[in-house]
Short mmCIF file of C-alpha atoms in Angstrom, two decimals:
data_model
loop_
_atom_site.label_atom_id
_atom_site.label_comp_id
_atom_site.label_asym_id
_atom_site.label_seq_id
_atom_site.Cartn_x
_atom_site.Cartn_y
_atom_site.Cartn_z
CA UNK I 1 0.00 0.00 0.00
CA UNK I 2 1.39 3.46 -0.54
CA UNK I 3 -0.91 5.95 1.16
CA UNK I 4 -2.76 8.72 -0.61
CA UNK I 5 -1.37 12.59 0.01
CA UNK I 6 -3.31 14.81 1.71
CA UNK I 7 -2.61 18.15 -0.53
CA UNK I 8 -2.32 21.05 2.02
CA UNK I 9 -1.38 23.42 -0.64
CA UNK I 10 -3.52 22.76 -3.43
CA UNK I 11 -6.32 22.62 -0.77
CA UNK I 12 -5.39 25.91 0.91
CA UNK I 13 -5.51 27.59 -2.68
CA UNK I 14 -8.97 26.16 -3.53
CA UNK I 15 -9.94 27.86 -0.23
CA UNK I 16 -8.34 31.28 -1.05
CA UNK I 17 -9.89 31.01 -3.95
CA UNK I 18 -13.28 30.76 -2.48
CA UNK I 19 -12.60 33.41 0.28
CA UNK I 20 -11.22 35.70 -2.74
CA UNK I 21 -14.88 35.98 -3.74
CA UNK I 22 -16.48 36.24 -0.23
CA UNK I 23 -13.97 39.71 0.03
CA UNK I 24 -15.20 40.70 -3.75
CA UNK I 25 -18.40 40.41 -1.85
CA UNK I 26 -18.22 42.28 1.07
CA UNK I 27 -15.97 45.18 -1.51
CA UNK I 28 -18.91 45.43 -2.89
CA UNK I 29 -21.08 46.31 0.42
CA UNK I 30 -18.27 49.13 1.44
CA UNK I 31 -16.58 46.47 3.53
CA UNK I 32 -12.66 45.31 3.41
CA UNK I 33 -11.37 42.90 5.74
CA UNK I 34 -8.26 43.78 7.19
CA UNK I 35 -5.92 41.51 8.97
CA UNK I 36 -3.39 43.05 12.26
CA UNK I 37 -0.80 41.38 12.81
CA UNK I 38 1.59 42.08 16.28
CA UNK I 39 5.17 41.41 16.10
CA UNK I 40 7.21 42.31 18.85
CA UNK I 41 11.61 41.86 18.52
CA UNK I 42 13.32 40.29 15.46
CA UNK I 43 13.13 36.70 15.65
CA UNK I 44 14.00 35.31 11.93
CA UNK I 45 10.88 32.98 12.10
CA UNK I 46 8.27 34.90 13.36
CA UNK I 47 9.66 37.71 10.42
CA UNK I 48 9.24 34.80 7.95
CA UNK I 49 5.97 33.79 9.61
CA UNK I 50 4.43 37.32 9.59
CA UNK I 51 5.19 38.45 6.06
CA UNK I 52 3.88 34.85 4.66
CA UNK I 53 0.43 35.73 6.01
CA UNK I 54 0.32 39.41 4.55
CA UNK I 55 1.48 37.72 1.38
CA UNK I 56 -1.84 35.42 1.74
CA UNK I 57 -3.73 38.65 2.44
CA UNK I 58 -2.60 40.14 -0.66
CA UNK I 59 -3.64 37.05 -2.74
CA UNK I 60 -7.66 37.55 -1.40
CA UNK I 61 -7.66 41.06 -1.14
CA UNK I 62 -8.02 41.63 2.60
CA UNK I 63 -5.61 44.56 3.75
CA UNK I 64 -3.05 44.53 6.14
CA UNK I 65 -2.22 46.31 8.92
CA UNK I 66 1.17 45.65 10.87
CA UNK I 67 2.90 46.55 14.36
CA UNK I 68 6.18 45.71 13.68
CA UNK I 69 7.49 46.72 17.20
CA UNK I 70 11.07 46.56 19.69
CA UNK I 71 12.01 43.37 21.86
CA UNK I 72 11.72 46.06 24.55
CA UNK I 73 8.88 46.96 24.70
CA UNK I 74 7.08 47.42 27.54
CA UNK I 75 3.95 45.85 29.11
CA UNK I 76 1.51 48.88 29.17
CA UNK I 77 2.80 50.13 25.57
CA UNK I 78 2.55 46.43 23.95
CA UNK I 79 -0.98 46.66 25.43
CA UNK I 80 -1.65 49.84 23.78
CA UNK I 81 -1.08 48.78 20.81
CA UNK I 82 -3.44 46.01 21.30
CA UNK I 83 -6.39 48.17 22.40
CA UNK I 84 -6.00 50.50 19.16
CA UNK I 85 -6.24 47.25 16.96
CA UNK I 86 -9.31 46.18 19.44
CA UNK I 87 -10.53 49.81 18.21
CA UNK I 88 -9.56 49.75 14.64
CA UNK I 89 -12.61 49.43 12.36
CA UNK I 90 -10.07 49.09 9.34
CA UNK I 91 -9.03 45.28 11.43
CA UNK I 92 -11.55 42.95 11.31
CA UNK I 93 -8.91 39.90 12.84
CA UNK I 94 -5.49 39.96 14.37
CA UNK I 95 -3.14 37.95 15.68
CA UNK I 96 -0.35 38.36 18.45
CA UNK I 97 2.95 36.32 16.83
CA UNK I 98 4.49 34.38 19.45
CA UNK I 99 6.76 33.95 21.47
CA UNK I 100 7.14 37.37 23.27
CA UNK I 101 9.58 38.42 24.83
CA UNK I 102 10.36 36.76 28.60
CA UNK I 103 9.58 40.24 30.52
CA UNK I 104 6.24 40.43 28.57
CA UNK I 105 2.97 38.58 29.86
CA UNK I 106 1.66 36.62 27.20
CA UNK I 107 -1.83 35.55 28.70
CA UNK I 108 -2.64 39.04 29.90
CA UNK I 109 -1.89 40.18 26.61
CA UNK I 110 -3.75 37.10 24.67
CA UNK I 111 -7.02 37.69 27.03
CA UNK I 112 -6.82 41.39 26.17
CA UNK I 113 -7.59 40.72 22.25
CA UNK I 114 -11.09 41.50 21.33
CA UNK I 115 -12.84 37.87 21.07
CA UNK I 116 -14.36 38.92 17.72
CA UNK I 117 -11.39 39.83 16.09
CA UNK I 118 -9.40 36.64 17.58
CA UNK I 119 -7.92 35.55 14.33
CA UNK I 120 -6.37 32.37 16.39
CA UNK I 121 -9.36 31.79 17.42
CA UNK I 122 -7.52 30.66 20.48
CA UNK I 123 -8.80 33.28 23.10
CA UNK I 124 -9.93 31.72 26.03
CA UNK I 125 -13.69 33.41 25.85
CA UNK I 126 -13.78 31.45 21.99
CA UNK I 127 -12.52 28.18 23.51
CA UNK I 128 -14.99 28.09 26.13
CA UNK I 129 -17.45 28.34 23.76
CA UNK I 130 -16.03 26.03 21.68
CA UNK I 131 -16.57 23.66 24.40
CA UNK I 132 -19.69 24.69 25.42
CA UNK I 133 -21.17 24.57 22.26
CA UNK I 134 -22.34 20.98 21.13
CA UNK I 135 -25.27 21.30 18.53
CA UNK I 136 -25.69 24.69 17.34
CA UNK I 137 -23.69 26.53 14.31
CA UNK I 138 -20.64 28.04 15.61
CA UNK I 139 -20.58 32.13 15.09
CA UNK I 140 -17.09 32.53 16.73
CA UNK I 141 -13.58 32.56 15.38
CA UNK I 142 -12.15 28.72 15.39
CA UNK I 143 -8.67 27.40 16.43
CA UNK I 144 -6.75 27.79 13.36
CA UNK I 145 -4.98 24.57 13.07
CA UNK I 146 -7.63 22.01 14.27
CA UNK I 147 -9.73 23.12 11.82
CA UNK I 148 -7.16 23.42 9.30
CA UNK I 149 -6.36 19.30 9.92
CA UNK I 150 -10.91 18.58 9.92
CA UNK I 151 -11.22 21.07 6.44
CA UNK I 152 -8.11 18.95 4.81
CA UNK I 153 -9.83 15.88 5.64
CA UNK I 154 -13.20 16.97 4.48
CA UNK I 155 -12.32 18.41 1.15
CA UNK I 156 -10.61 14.87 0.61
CA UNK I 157 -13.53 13.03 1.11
CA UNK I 158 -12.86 11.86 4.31
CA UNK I 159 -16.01 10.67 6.42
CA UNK I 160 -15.49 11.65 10.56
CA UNK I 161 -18.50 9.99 11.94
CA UNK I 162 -17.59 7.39 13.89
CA UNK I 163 -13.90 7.47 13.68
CA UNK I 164 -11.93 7.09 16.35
CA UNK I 165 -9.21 10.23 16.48
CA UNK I 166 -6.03 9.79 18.28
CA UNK I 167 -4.31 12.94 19.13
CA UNK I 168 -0.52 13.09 19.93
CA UNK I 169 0.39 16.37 21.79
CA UNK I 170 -1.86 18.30 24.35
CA UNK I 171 -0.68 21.57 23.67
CA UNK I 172 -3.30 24.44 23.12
CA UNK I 173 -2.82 25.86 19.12
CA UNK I 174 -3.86 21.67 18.23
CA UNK I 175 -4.11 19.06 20.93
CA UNK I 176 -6.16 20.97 23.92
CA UNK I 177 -8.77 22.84 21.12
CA UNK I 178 -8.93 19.76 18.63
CA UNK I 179 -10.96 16.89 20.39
CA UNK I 180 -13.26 19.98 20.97
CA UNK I 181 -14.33 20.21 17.10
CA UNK I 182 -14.25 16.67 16.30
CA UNK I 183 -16.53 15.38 19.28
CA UNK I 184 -19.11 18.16 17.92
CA UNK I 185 -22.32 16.64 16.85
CA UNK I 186 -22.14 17.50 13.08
CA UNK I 187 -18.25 15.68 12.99
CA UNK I 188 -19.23 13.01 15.47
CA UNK I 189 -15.47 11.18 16.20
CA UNK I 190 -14.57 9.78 19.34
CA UNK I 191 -11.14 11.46 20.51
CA UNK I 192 -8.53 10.02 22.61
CA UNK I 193 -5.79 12.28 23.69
CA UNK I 194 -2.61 11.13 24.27
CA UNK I 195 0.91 12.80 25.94
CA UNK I 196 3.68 11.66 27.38
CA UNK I 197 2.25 10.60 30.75
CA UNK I 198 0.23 8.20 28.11
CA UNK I 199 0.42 4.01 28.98
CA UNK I 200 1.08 2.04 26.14
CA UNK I 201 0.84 4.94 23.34
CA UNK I 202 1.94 2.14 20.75
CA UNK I 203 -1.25 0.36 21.38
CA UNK I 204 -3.61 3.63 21.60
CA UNK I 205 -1.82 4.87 18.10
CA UNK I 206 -2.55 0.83 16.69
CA UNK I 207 -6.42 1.40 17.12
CA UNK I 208 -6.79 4.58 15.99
CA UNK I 209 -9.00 4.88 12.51
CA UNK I 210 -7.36 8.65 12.21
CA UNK I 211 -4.19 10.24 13.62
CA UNK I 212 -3.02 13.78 14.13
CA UNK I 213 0.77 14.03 15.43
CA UNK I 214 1.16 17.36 16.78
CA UNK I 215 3.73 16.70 19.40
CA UNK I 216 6.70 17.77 17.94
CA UNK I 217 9.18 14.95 18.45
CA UNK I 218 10.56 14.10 15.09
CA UNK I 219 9.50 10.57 13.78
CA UNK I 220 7.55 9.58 16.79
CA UNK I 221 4.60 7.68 15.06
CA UNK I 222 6.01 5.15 12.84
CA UNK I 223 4.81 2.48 10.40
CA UNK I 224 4.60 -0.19 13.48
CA UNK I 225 2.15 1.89 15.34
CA UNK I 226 -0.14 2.51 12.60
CA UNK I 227 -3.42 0.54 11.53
CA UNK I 228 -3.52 -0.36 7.80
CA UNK I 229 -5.67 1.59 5.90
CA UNK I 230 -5.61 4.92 8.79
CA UNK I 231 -5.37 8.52 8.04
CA UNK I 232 -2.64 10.38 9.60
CA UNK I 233 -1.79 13.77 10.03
CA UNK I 234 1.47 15.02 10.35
CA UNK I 235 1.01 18.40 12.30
CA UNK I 236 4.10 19.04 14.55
CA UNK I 237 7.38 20.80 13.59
CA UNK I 238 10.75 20.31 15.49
CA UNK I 239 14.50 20.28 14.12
CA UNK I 240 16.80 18.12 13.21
CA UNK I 241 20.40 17.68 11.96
CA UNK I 242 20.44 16.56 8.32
CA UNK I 243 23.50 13.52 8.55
CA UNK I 244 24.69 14.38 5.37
CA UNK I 245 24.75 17.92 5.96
CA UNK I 246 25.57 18.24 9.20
CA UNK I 247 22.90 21.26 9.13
CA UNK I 248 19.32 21.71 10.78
CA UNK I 249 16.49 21.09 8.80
CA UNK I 250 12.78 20.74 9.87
CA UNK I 251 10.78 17.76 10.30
CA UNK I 252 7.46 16.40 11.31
CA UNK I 253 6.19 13.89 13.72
CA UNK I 254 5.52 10.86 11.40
CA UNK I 255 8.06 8.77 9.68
CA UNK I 256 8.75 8.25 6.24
CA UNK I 257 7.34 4.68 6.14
CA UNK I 258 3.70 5.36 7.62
CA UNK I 259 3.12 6.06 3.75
CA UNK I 260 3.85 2.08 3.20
CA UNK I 261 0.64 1.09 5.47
CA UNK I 262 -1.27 4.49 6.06
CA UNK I 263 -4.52 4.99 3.79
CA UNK I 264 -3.76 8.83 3.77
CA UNK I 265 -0.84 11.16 4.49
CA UNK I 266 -0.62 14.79 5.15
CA UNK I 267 3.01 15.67 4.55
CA UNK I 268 4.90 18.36 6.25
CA UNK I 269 5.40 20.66 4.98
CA UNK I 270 2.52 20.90 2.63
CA UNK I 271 0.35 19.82 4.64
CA UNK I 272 -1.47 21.08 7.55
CA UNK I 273 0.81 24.35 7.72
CA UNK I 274 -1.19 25.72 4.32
CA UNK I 275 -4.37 25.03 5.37
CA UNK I 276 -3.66 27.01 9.04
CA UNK I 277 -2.73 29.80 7.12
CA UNK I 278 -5.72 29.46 4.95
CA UNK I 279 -8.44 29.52 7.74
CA UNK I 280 -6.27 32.05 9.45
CA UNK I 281 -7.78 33.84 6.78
CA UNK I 282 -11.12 32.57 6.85
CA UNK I 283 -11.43 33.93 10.11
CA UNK I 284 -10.80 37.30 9.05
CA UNK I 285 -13.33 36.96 6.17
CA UNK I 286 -15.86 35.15 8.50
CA UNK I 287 -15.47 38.24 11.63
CA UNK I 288 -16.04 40.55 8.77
CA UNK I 289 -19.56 39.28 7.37
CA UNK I 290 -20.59 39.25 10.60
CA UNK I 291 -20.00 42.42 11.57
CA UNK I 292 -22.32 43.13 8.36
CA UNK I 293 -24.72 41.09 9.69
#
């Protein structure tokens, strides 16, 4: 067997494609979706992170609107800067890049964003309603990346109901938000979510119908601890040292030869990464019709 690819990319393109004509849309009502994004210091990365999503921006016509700002900046002024996006009419979503700096407090400056223009969709009011919210259509921003790794599945033809999810990885932006989406009524999967205080994760991983990786330990599910015929999801990013090399290079959580006994595949890159950035974007579109509403 040689498992099918998940196609993050050509995926995520079919969605801007779609949101392109949702912003033609709301153009046309005297609305423009604009997308903040706060980066604080000059961590290569997060620069490389940052300008990728104003690139996306720029390919759906949403507008952009940056705080590029010093590593030392302070608390009060970094919150500032976070109540005049909270203001901003022109910024319908934005998003805090992390890390911040070690003096600044992240979760007092996370719980400060406006919930309706969470682009994340990781603020805690939006995850607790998330969680609270079983049955009925969802009119808050969503977790990025969790729905990112359902969409993918979806748009492949991938049935949830019934499945039985394995997660790898408890941390918030996947692990802690995921099982949250997929137990909802209209997905209908049964999620077990695994760590490292897990028992007997090989056996867990062995029964699972659908796996998402996201715990950012290179090569950690492998083709031994994979059911024929599953669907895996490669979501987590760490670094390694090529042996040919002898330089870093970035790699994901599944090994080569799940494709050898795996139904489906999401590779990494081109995977999952894509379609984050894609409903990153989605979000902003979505905040925006509703404040038409």
């Amino acid at each position: 067997m040689t498992a099918k690819v998940l196609d993050g990319k050509a995926t995520a393109a079919e969605i801007k494609a779609e949101l392109k004509e949702r912003v033609t849309a709301l153009r046309e009502q005297g609305v423009v979706p604009g997308l903040g994004t706060i980066l604080v210091g000059d961590d290569p990365g997060s620069q490389w992170y940052v300008a990728g999503k104003h690139r996306d921006c720029a390919e759906v016509g949403i507008a952009s609107i940056r705080r590029d700002l010093p590593a030392d900046i302070s608390q009060a002024e970094l919150e500032a800067v976070i109540e005049d996006l909270n203001d901003d009419p022109d910024c319908t979503g934005f998003i805090v890049q992390l890390p911040l700096p070690p003096h600044i407090d992240t979760d007092a400056i996370l719980e400060l964003v406006d919930p309706a223009k969470d682009a994340d969709g990781l603020h805690p009011t939006n995850l607790g309603r998330l969680v609270l919210n079983v049955n009925r259509p969802i009119t808050t921003p969503l977790p990025c990346t969790p729905r990112g790794v359902i969409e993918l599945m979806l748009r492949h033809g991938i049935e949830l109901n019934g499945k039985h999810v394995v997660v790898v990885g408890r941390g918030v932006t996947v692990g802690r938000a995921i099982g949250s989406l997929l137990t909802r009524r209209e997905y209908n999967a049964t999620v077990t979510l695994t760590h490292t205080g897990t028992v007997d994760l090989d056996g867990i991983l062995r029964s699972a119908d659908v796996i998402v990786a996201a715990a950012g330990v290179a090569g950690l599910v492998t083709a031994d601890n994979v059911k024929p015929g599953a669907i895996v999801l490669d979501v987590g990013v760490s670094r390694v040292e090529d042996p040919v090399t002898g330089k870093s290079k970035v790699a994901g959580d599944v090994a080569d030869d799940v494709a050898e006994v795996a139904a489906w595949v999401s590779p990494n890159p081109g995977g999952v990464g894509p379609m984050t950035r894609a409903l990153l974007l989605q979000n902003v579109v979505e905040s925006a019709e509703r404040a038409l509403a």
